[in-house]
Amino acid sequence: MRLQKYLSQCGVASRRKCEEIIRAGRVAVDGVVVTEMGVRVEEGARVLVDGKPALREAEKRYILYHKPMGEVSTVSDPEGRATVLSRFRDFPVRLYPVGRLDYDTEGLLLLTNDGELTQNLLHPSREVDKVYLVRVRGDVEAEALRGLREGVPLDDGRKTARAGVRVTRRTGDEAVLLVTIHEGRNRQVRRMFDAVGYTVLMLRRVRFGPLALGSLQRGQWRELTEEEVRKVKSL
Ligand code: URA
């Protein structure tokens, strides 16, 4: 089996990400660092990623994490900031985030070593609903709400798809909304509010498909229940 397929079956990351990991010189097969694609892994070969064994039979784990602000959603950060995996250094398997939340966004992030599921969930055709709790400055007016719901052109000129938008609280100075989107464009929610003239003060993801953040506090995590795993896999 080819190395990139082997690594993705071990839950290291998606196939494409595994290619980047190989190219970066992070993978050794039987003691030799491999940087080219297409190398075959023979039965019984010892494969290390960043010095840790990549085992095909690794048990699949699914973690629902409440990412706090101030962590990056990448596996490592060149600036040395905390990542969403910093708390999982001693976890028995190597976890990867399913998608991203911005450094300054908090909320539900799924972490897993199931590369196949990750790839599946992140595919644009999957259209997984994501719900965000958004606190903004000002009193969001009807015209802005209509724009957010029907789609607004972002700063790159490309219009967003229809979104679910519900105002849950207004104080005059601030408003709190629940926004449901299924696209996953970079900083999408912040850019949607920018496009209609409002500044986001706080952004928290509270749902990802069938998964809900519930009462999990910032920085806390739990394993998915069997029922949740089943639902996520059937998306
Ligand atoms: N939209 C954003 O603006 N940021 C996120 O982290 C997620 C969605």
PDB file of C-alpha atoms and ligand atoms in Angstrom:
ATOM      1  CA  MET A   1       0.000   0.000   0.000  1.00  0.00           C
ATOM      2  CA  ARG A   2       1.228   3.489  -0.775  1.00  0.00           C
ATOM      3  CA  LEU A   3       2.522   5.545   2.129  1.00  0.00           C
ATOM      4  CA  GLN A   4      -0.014   8.390   1.914  1.00  0.00           C
ATOM      5  CA  LYS A   5      -2.916   5.900   1.909  1.00  0.00           C
ATOM      6  CA  TYR A   6      -1.354   3.969   4.784  1.00  0.00           C
ATOM      7  CA  LEU A   7      -1.018   7.169   6.845  1.00  0.00           C
ATOM      8  CA  SER A   8      -4.576   8.286   6.205  1.00  0.00           C
ATOM      9  CA  GLN A   9      -5.846   4.825   7.190  1.00  0.00           C
ATOM     10  CA  CYS A  10      -3.893   5.194  10.425  1.00  0.00           C
ATOM     11  CA  GLY A  11      -5.915   8.348  11.062  1.00  0.00           C
ATOM     12  CA  VAL A  12      -2.894  10.615  10.693  1.00  0.00           C
ATOM     13  CA  ALA A  13      -4.834  13.075   8.500  1.00  0.00           C
ATOM     14  CA  SER A  14      -6.688  13.279   5.210  1.00  0.00           C
ATOM     15  CA  ARG A  15      -4.893  11.825   2.162  1.00  0.00           C
ATOM     16  CA  ARG A  16      -3.979  15.301   0.896  1.00  0.00           C
ATOM     17  CA  LYS A  17      -2.686  16.438   4.288  1.00  0.00           C
ATOM     18  CA  CYS A  18      -0.649  13.233   4.545  1.00  0.00           C
ATOM     19  CA  GLU A  19       1.118  14.184   1.321  1.00  0.00           C
ATOM     20  CA  GLU A  20       2.106  17.511   2.903  1.00  0.00           C
ATOM     21  CA  ILE A  21       3.314  15.702   6.015  1.00  0.00           C
ATOM     22  CA  ILE A  22       5.458  13.365   3.887  1.00  0.00           C
ATOM     23  CA  ARG A  23       6.827  16.256   1.821  1.00  0.00           C
ATOM     24  CA  ALA A  24       7.765  18.079   5.030  1.00  0.00           C
ATOM     25  CA  GLY A  25      10.078  15.191   5.952  1.00  0.00           C
ATOM     26  CA  ARG A  26       8.084  14.172   9.012  1.00  0.00           C
ATOM     27  CA  VAL A  27       7.719  10.512   8.064  1.00  0.00           C
ATOM     28  CA  ALA A  28      10.228   7.705   8.410  1.00  0.00           C
ATOM     29  CA  VAL A  29       9.764   4.160   7.089  1.00  0.00           C
ATOM     30  CA  ASP A  30      12.029   1.560   8.689  1.00  0.00           C
ATOM     31  CA  GLY A  31      14.345   4.286   9.912  1.00  0.00           C
ATOM     32  CA  VAL A  32      14.603   6.187   6.626  1.00  0.00           C
ATOM     33  CA  VAL A  33      12.970   9.607   6.177  1.00  0.00           C
ATOM     34  CA  VAL A  34      10.732   9.579   3.099  1.00  0.00           C
ATOM     35  CA  THR A  35       9.825  12.803   1.307  1.00  0.00           C
ATOM     36  CA  GLU A  36       8.632  11.556  -2.075  1.00  0.00           C
ATOM     37  CA  MET A  37       5.146  10.287  -2.905  1.00  0.00           C
ATOM     38  CA  GLY A  38       4.259   6.785  -3.915  1.00  0.00           C
ATOM     39  CA  VAL A  39       6.615   4.839  -1.647  1.00  0.00           C
ATOM     40  CA  ARG A  40       5.153   1.415  -0.832  1.00  0.00           C
ATOM     41  CA  VAL A  41       4.717   0.281   2.750  1.00  0.00           C
ATOM     42  CA  GLU A  42       5.300  -3.444   3.155  1.00  0.00           C
ATOM     43  CA  GLU A  43       3.564  -5.572   5.762  1.00  0.00           C
ATOM     44  CA  GLY A  44       5.302  -5.149   9.117  1.00  0.00           C
ATOM     45  CA  ALA A  45       7.112  -1.918   8.163  1.00  0.00           C
ATOM     46  CA  ARG A  46       7.764   0.486  11.027  1.00  0.00           C
ATOM     47  CA  VAL A  47       6.302   3.868  10.130  1.00  0.00           C
ATOM     48  CA  LEU A  48       6.949   6.900  12.327  1.00  0.00           C
ATOM     49  CA  VAL A  49       5.389  10.366  12.049  1.00  0.00           C
ATOM     50  CA  ASP A  50       7.292  12.979  14.028  1.00  0.00           C
ATOM     51  CA  GLY A  51       8.988  10.063  15.751  1.00  0.00           C
ATOM     52  CA  LYS A  52       5.729   8.438  16.876  1.00  0.00           C
ATOM     53  CA  PRO A  53       4.481   5.119  15.465  1.00  0.00           C
ATOM     54  CA  ALA A  54       1.602   5.280  12.974  1.00  0.00           C
ATOM     55  CA  LEU A  55      -0.385   2.102  13.523  1.00  0.00           C
ATOM     56  CA  ARG A  56      -3.160   1.033  11.198  1.00  0.00           C
ATOM     57  CA  GLU A  57      -5.126  -0.669  13.884  1.00  0.00           C
ATOM     58  CA  ALA A  58      -5.254   2.484  16.043  1.00  0.00           C
ATOM     59  CA  GLU A  59      -8.611   2.653  17.765  1.00  0.00           C
ATOM     60  CA  LYS A  60     -10.739   5.501  16.460  1.00  0.00           C
ATOM     61  CA  ARG A  61     -11.420   8.230  18.985  1.00  0.00           C
ATOM     62  CA  TYR A  62     -13.850  11.128  18.669  1.00  0.00           C
ATOM     63  CA  ILE A  63     -13.517  14.149  20.933  1.00  0.00           C
ATOM     64  CA  LEU A  64     -15.873  17.060  21.260  1.00  0.00           C
ATOM     65  CA  TYR A  65     -13.751  19.985  22.437  1.00  0.00           C
ATOM     66  CA  HIS A  66     -14.783  23.456  23.574  1.00  0.00           C
ATOM     67  CA  LYS A  67     -12.015  25.470  22.011  1.00  0.00           C
ATOM     68  CA  PRO A  68     -11.343  28.646  23.943  1.00  0.00           C
ATOM     69  CA  MET A  69     -10.178  31.852  22.247  1.00  0.00           C
ATOM     70  CA  GLY A  70      -6.403  32.039  21.964  1.00  0.00           C
ATOM     71  CA  GLU A  71      -5.698  28.653  20.410  1.00  0.00           C
ATOM     72  CA  VAL A  72      -4.936  28.001  16.758  1.00  0.00           C
ATOM     73  CA  SER A  73      -6.725  25.128  15.025  1.00  0.00           C
ATOM     74  CA  THR A  74      -3.610  23.823  13.313  1.00  0.00           C
ATOM     75  CA  VAL A  75      -1.458  20.938  14.452  1.00  0.00           C
ATOM     76  CA  SER A  76       1.544  23.189  15.053  1.00  0.00           C
ATOM     77  CA  ASP A  77       2.052  26.938  14.964  1.00  0.00           C
ATOM     78  CA  PRO A  78       5.194  28.600  13.602  1.00  0.00           C
ATOM     79  CA  GLU A  79       4.662  31.460  16.080  1.00  0.00           C
ATOM     80  CA  GLY A  80       4.618  28.990  18.973  1.00  0.00           C
ATOM     81  CA  ARG A  81       1.048  29.768  20.064  1.00  0.00           C
ATOM     82  CA  ALA A  82      -1.069  27.178  21.852  1.00  0.00           C
ATOM     83  CA  THR A  83      -2.921  24.886  19.479  1.00  0.00           C
ATOM     84  CA  VAL A  84      -6.175  23.000  19.954  1.00  0.00           C
ATOM     85  CA  LEU A  85      -4.019  19.895  20.479  1.00  0.00           C
ATOM     86  CA  SER A  86      -1.875  21.369  23.272  1.00  0.00           C
ATOM     87  CA  ARG A  87      -4.131  19.794  25.904  1.00  0.00           C
ATOM     88  CA  PHE A  88      -3.942  16.405  24.189  1.00  0.00           C
ATOM     89  CA  ARG A  89      -0.167  15.856  24.187  1.00  0.00           C
ATOM     90  CA  ASP A  90      -0.500  12.796  26.394  1.00  0.00           C
ATOM     91  CA  PHE A  91      -3.588  11.435  24.660  1.00  0.00           C
ATOM     92  CA  PRO A  92      -2.935   7.834  23.555  1.00  0.00           C
ATOM     93  CA  VAL A  93      -3.633   8.522  19.862  1.00  0.00           C
ATOM     94  CA  ARG A  94      -2.701  11.417  17.631  1.00  0.00           C
ATOM     95  CA  LEU A  95      -5.759  13.616  17.102  1.00  0.00           C
ATOM     96  CA  TYR A  96      -6.546  16.058  14.320  1.00  0.00           C
ATOM     97  CA  PRO A  97      -9.100  18.878  14.211  1.00  0.00           C
ATOM     98  CA  VAL A  98     -12.004  18.495  11.784  1.00  0.00           C
ATOM     99  CA  GLY A  99     -11.890  21.910  10.137  1.00  0.00           C
ATOM    100  CA  ARG A 100     -10.949  25.135  11.833  1.00  0.00           C
ATOM    101  CA  LEU A 101     -12.096  27.838  14.150  1.00  0.00           C
ATOM    102  CA  ASP A 102     -10.283  31.185  14.133  1.00  0.00           C
ATOM    103  CA  TYR A 103      -7.817  32.053  16.869  1.00  0.00           C
ATOM    104  CA  ASP A 104     -10.369  34.489  18.304  1.00  0.00           C
ATOM    105  CA  THR A 105     -13.400  32.161  17.940  1.00  0.00           C
ATOM    106  CA  GLU A 106     -14.476  29.710  20.605  1.00  0.00           C
ATOM    107  CA  GLY A 107     -16.769  26.727  20.637  1.00  0.00           C
ATOM    108  CA  LEU A 108     -17.341  23.249  19.326  1.00  0.00           C
ATOM    109  CA  LEU A 109     -14.487  21.582  17.516  1.00  0.00           C
ATOM    110  CA  LEU A 110     -14.412  17.887  16.685  1.00  0.00           C
ATOM    111  CA  LEU A 111     -11.028  16.172  17.129  1.00  0.00           C
ATOM    112  CA  THR A 112     -10.408  12.668  15.858  1.00  0.00           C
ATOM    113  CA  ASN A 113      -7.860  10.221  14.491  1.00  0.00           C
ATOM    114  CA  ASP A 114     -10.427   9.005  11.933  1.00  0.00           C
ATOM    115  CA  GLY A 115      -8.954  10.467   8.745  1.00  0.00           C
ATOM    116  CA  GLU A 116     -11.652   9.020   6.535  1.00  0.00           C
ATOM    117  CA  LEU A 117     -14.435  10.675   8.534  1.00  0.00           C
ATOM    118  CA  THR A 118     -12.529  13.971   8.553  1.00  0.00           C
ATOM    119  CA  GLN A 119     -12.178  13.944   4.805  1.00  0.00           C
ATOM    120  CA  ASN A 120     -15.828  13.071   4.403  1.00  0.00           C
ATOM    121  CA  LEU A 121     -17.105  15.821   6.707  1.00  0.00           C
ATOM    122  CA  LEU A 122     -14.939  18.517   5.188  1.00  0.00           C
ATOM    123  CA  HIS A 123     -15.933  17.781   1.618  1.00  0.00           C
ATOM    124  CA  PRO A 124     -17.807  20.861   0.304  1.00  0.00           C
ATOM    125  CA  SER A 125     -20.618  18.664  -1.037  1.00  0.00           C
ATOM    126  CA  ARG A 126     -21.365  17.491   2.514  1.00  0.00           C
ATOM    127  CA  GLU A 127     -22.917  20.834   3.552  1.00  0.00           C
ATOM    128  CA  VAL A 128     -22.828  20.151   7.287  1.00  0.00           C
ATOM    129  CA  ASP A 129     -24.891  22.759   9.174  1.00  0.00           C
ATOM    130  CA  LYS A 130     -22.883  24.794  11.645  1.00  0.00           C
ATOM    131  CA  VAL A 131     -24.572  27.055  14.167  1.00  0.00           C
ATOM    132  CA  TYR A 132     -22.828  30.085  15.656  1.00  0.00           C
ATOM    133  CA  LEU A 133     -23.793  32.293  18.551  1.00  0.00           C
ATOM    134  CA  VAL A 134     -22.795  35.793  17.541  1.00  0.00           C
ATOM    135  CA  ARG A 135     -22.705  38.944  19.674  1.00  0.00           C
ATOM    136  CA  VAL A 136     -22.441  42.136  17.664  1.00  0.00           C
ATOM    137  CA  ARG A 137     -22.216  45.832  18.398  1.00  0.00           C
ATOM    138  CA  GLY A 138     -25.387  47.786  17.614  1.00  0.00           C
ATOM    139  CA  ASP A 139     -28.980  46.859  16.919  1.00  0.00           C
ATOM    140  CA  VAL A 140     -29.053  44.704  13.786  1.00  0.00           C
ATOM    141  CA  GLU A 141     -31.587  46.196  11.418  1.00  0.00           C
ATOM    142  CA  ALA A 142     -34.107  44.405   9.210  1.00  0.00           C
ATOM    143  CA  GLU A 143     -32.201  45.207   6.029  1.00  0.00           C
ATOM    144  CA  ALA A 144     -29.009  43.654   7.436  1.00  0.00           C
ATOM    145  CA  LEU A 145     -30.921  40.571   8.593  1.00  0.00           C
ATOM    146  CA  ARG A 146     -32.393  40.155   5.134  1.00  0.00           C
ATOM    147  CA  GLY A 147     -28.924  40.394   3.591  1.00  0.00           C
ATOM    148  CA  LEU A 148     -27.475  37.824   5.983  1.00  0.00           C
ATOM    149  CA  ARG A 149     -30.362  35.429   5.315  1.00  0.00           C
ATOM    150  CA  GLU A 150     -30.469  35.765   1.555  1.00  0.00           C
ATOM    151  CA  GLY A 151     -26.701  35.924   1.022  1.00  0.00           C
ATOM    152  CA  VAL A 152     -24.235  38.783   0.891  1.00  0.00           C
ATOM    153  CA  PRO A 153     -21.193  39.321  -1.301  1.00  0.00           C
ATOM    154  CA  LEU A 154     -18.079  39.029   0.896  1.00  0.00           C
ATOM    155  CA  ASP A 155     -14.903  41.059   0.396  1.00  0.00           C
ATOM    156  CA  ASP A 156     -13.857  38.708  -2.433  1.00  0.00           C
ATOM    157  CA  GLY A 157     -17.078  39.537  -4.315  1.00  0.00           C
ATOM    158  CA  ARG A 158     -18.511  36.021  -3.942  1.00  0.00           C
ATOM    159  CA  LYS A 159     -21.982  35.837  -2.434  1.00  0.00           C
ATOM    160  CA  THR A 160     -22.705  33.603   0.545  1.00  0.00           C
ATOM    161  CA  ALA A 161     -25.413  30.934   0.392  1.00  0.00           C
ATOM    162  CA  ARG A 162     -28.679  31.415   2.254  1.00  0.00           C
ATOM    163  CA  ALA A 163     -28.244  31.330   6.022  1.00  0.00           C
ATOM    164  CA  GLY A 164     -30.520  30.840   9.003  1.00  0.00           C
ATOM    165  CA  VAL A 165     -30.467  33.957  11.204  1.00  0.00           C
ATOM    166  CA  ARG A 166     -32.399  34.459  14.420  1.00  0.00           C
ATOM    167  CA  VAL A 167     -32.022  37.346  16.860  1.00  0.00           C
ATOM    168  CA  THR A 168     -32.145  36.044  20.427  1.00  0.00           C
ATOM    169  CA  ARG A 169     -31.435  39.257  22.361  1.00  0.00           C
ATOM    170  CA  ARG A 170     -31.253  42.988  21.752  1.00  0.00           C
ATOM    171  CA  THR A 171     -30.127  45.606  24.225  1.00  0.00           C
ATOM    172  CA  GLY A 172     -29.871  48.504  21.802  1.00  0.00           C
ATOM    173  CA  ASP A 173     -26.077  48.619  22.194  1.00  0.00           C
ATOM    174  CA  GLU A 174     -25.605  44.976  21.318  1.00  0.00           C
ATOM    175  CA  ALA A 175     -27.466  42.095  19.724  1.00  0.00           C
ATOM    176  CA  VAL A 176     -27.068  38.336  20.057  1.00  0.00           C
ATOM    177  CA  LEU A 177     -27.941  36.124  17.090  1.00  0.00           C
ATOM    178  CA  LEU A 178     -27.899  32.459  16.139  1.00  0.00           C
ATOM    179  CA  VAL A 179     -26.540  32.010  12.633  1.00  0.00           C
ATOM    180  CA  THR A 180     -26.678  28.712  10.729  1.00  0.00           C
ATOM    181  CA  ILE A 181     -24.434  28.244   7.713  1.00  0.00           C
ATOM    182  CA  HIS A 182     -23.324  25.194   5.776  1.00  0.00           C
ATOM    183  CA  GLU A 183     -20.447  26.706   3.845  1.00  0.00           C
ATOM    184  CA  GLY A 184     -17.005  26.815   5.401  1.00  0.00           C
ATOM    185  CA  ARG A 185     -15.335  29.891   3.948  1.00  0.00           C
ATOM    186  CA  ASN A 186     -12.472  31.468   5.830  1.00  0.00           C
ATOM    187  CA  ARG A 187     -13.732  33.700   8.705  1.00  0.00           C
ATOM    188  CA  GLN A 188     -17.119  33.480   7.078  1.00  0.00           C
ATOM    189  CA  VAL A 189     -19.366  34.667   9.898  1.00  0.00           C
ATOM    190  CA  ARG A 190     -17.186  37.670  10.733  1.00  0.00           C
ATOM    191  CA  ARG A 191     -16.995  38.598   7.061  1.00  0.00           C
ATOM    192  CA  MET A 192     -20.776  38.257   6.652  1.00  0.00           C
ATOM    193  CA  PHE A 193     -21.329  40.754   9.466  1.00  0.00           C
ATOM    194  CA  ASP A 194     -18.610  43.031   8.094  1.00  0.00           C
ATOM    195  CA  ALA A 195     -20.450  42.972   4.772  1.00  0.00           C
ATOM    196  CA  VAL A 196     -23.643  44.298   6.371  1.00  0.00           C
ATOM    197  CA  GLY A 197     -21.813  46.822   8.537  1.00  0.00           C
ATOM    198  CA  TYR A 198     -21.626  45.208  11.976  1.00  0.00           C
ATOM    199  CA  THR A 199     -18.668  44.257  14.152  1.00  0.00           C
ATOM    200  CA  VAL A 200     -18.606  40.838  15.780  1.00  0.00           C
ATOM    201  CA  LEU A 201     -17.718  41.091  19.486  1.00  0.00           C
ATOM    202  CA  MET A 202     -17.927  37.388  20.290  1.00  0.00           C
ATOM    203  CA  LEU A 203     -18.250  34.275  18.152  1.00  0.00           C
ATOM    204  CA  ARG A 204     -18.939  30.792  19.472  1.00  0.00           C
ATOM    205  CA  ARG A 205     -19.800  27.661  17.479  1.00  0.00           C
ATOM    206  CA  VAL A 206     -22.570  25.857  19.330  1.00  0.00           C
ATOM    207  CA  ARG A 207     -23.481  23.112  16.841  1.00  0.00           C
ATOM    208  CA  PHE A 208     -21.744  21.079  14.180  1.00  0.00           C
ATOM    209  CA  GLY A 209     -24.220  18.851  12.348  1.00  0.00           C
ATOM    210  CA  PRO A 210     -25.799  16.588  14.969  1.00  0.00           C
ATOM    211  CA  LEU A 211     -23.313  17.614  17.679  1.00  0.00           C
ATOM    212  CA  ALA A 212     -24.127  20.278  20.258  1.00  0.00           C
ATOM    213  CA  LEU A 213     -21.700  22.084  22.557  1.00  0.00           C
ATOM    214  CA  GLY A 214     -24.178  21.846  25.441  1.00  0.00           C
ATOM    215  CA  SER A 215     -22.810  22.812  28.839  1.00  0.00           C
ATOM    216  CA  LEU A 216     -19.189  21.978  28.107  1.00  0.00           C
ATOM    217  CA  GLN A 217     -17.024  24.791  29.485  1.00  0.00           C
ATOM    218  CA  ARG A 218     -14.181  26.459  27.576  1.00  0.00           C
ATOM    219  CA  GLY A 219     -11.139  24.178  27.442  1.00  0.00           C
ATOM    220  CA  GLN A 220     -13.165  21.107  28.440  1.00  0.00           C
ATOM    221  CA  TRP A 221     -13.704  18.048  26.258  1.00  0.00           C
ATOM    222  CA  ARG A 222     -15.567  14.770  26.210  1.00  0.00           C
ATOM    223  CA  GLU A 223     -15.699  11.693  23.985  1.00  0.00           C
ATOM    224  CA  LEU A 224     -18.675  11.438  21.639  1.00  0.00           C
ATOM    225  CA  THR A 225     -21.308   8.920  22.610  1.00  0.00           C
ATOM    226  CA  GLU A 226     -21.773   5.892  20.340  1.00  0.00           C
ATOM    227  CA  GLU A 227     -25.009   7.447  19.127  1.00  0.00           C
ATOM    228  CA  GLU A 228     -23.215  10.688  18.202  1.00  0.00           C
ATOM    229  CA  VAL A 229     -20.487   8.783  16.361  1.00  0.00           C
ATOM    230  CA  ARG A 230     -23.144   6.921  14.419  1.00  0.00           C
ATOM    231  CA  LYS A 231     -24.919  10.168  13.495  1.00  0.00           C
ATOM    232  CA  VAL A 232     -21.723  11.920  12.453  1.00  0.00           C
ATOM    233  CA  LYS A 233     -20.725   8.976  10.279  1.00  0.00           C
ATOM    234  CA  SER A 234     -24.090   8.914   8.569  1.00  0.00           C
ATOM    235  CA  LEU A 235     -23.980  12.606   7.577  1.00  0.00           C
TER     236      LEU A 235
HETATM  237  N1  URA B   1     -16.772  32.027  10.965  1.00  0.00           N
HETATM  238  C1  URA B   1     -15.817  32.846  11.439  1.00  0.00           C
HETATM  239  O1  URA B   1     -15.818  34.039  11.170  1.00  0.00           O
HETATM  240  N2  URA B   1     -14.858  32.324  12.221  1.00  0.00           N
HETATM  241  C2  URA B   1     -14.826  31.022  12.584  1.00  0.00           C
HETATM  242  O2  URA B   1     -13.917  30.601  13.318  1.00  0.00           O
HETATM  243  C3  URA B   1     -15.823  30.187  12.084  1.00  0.00           C
HETATM  244  C4  URA B   1     -16.785  30.708  11.272  1.00  0.00           C
END
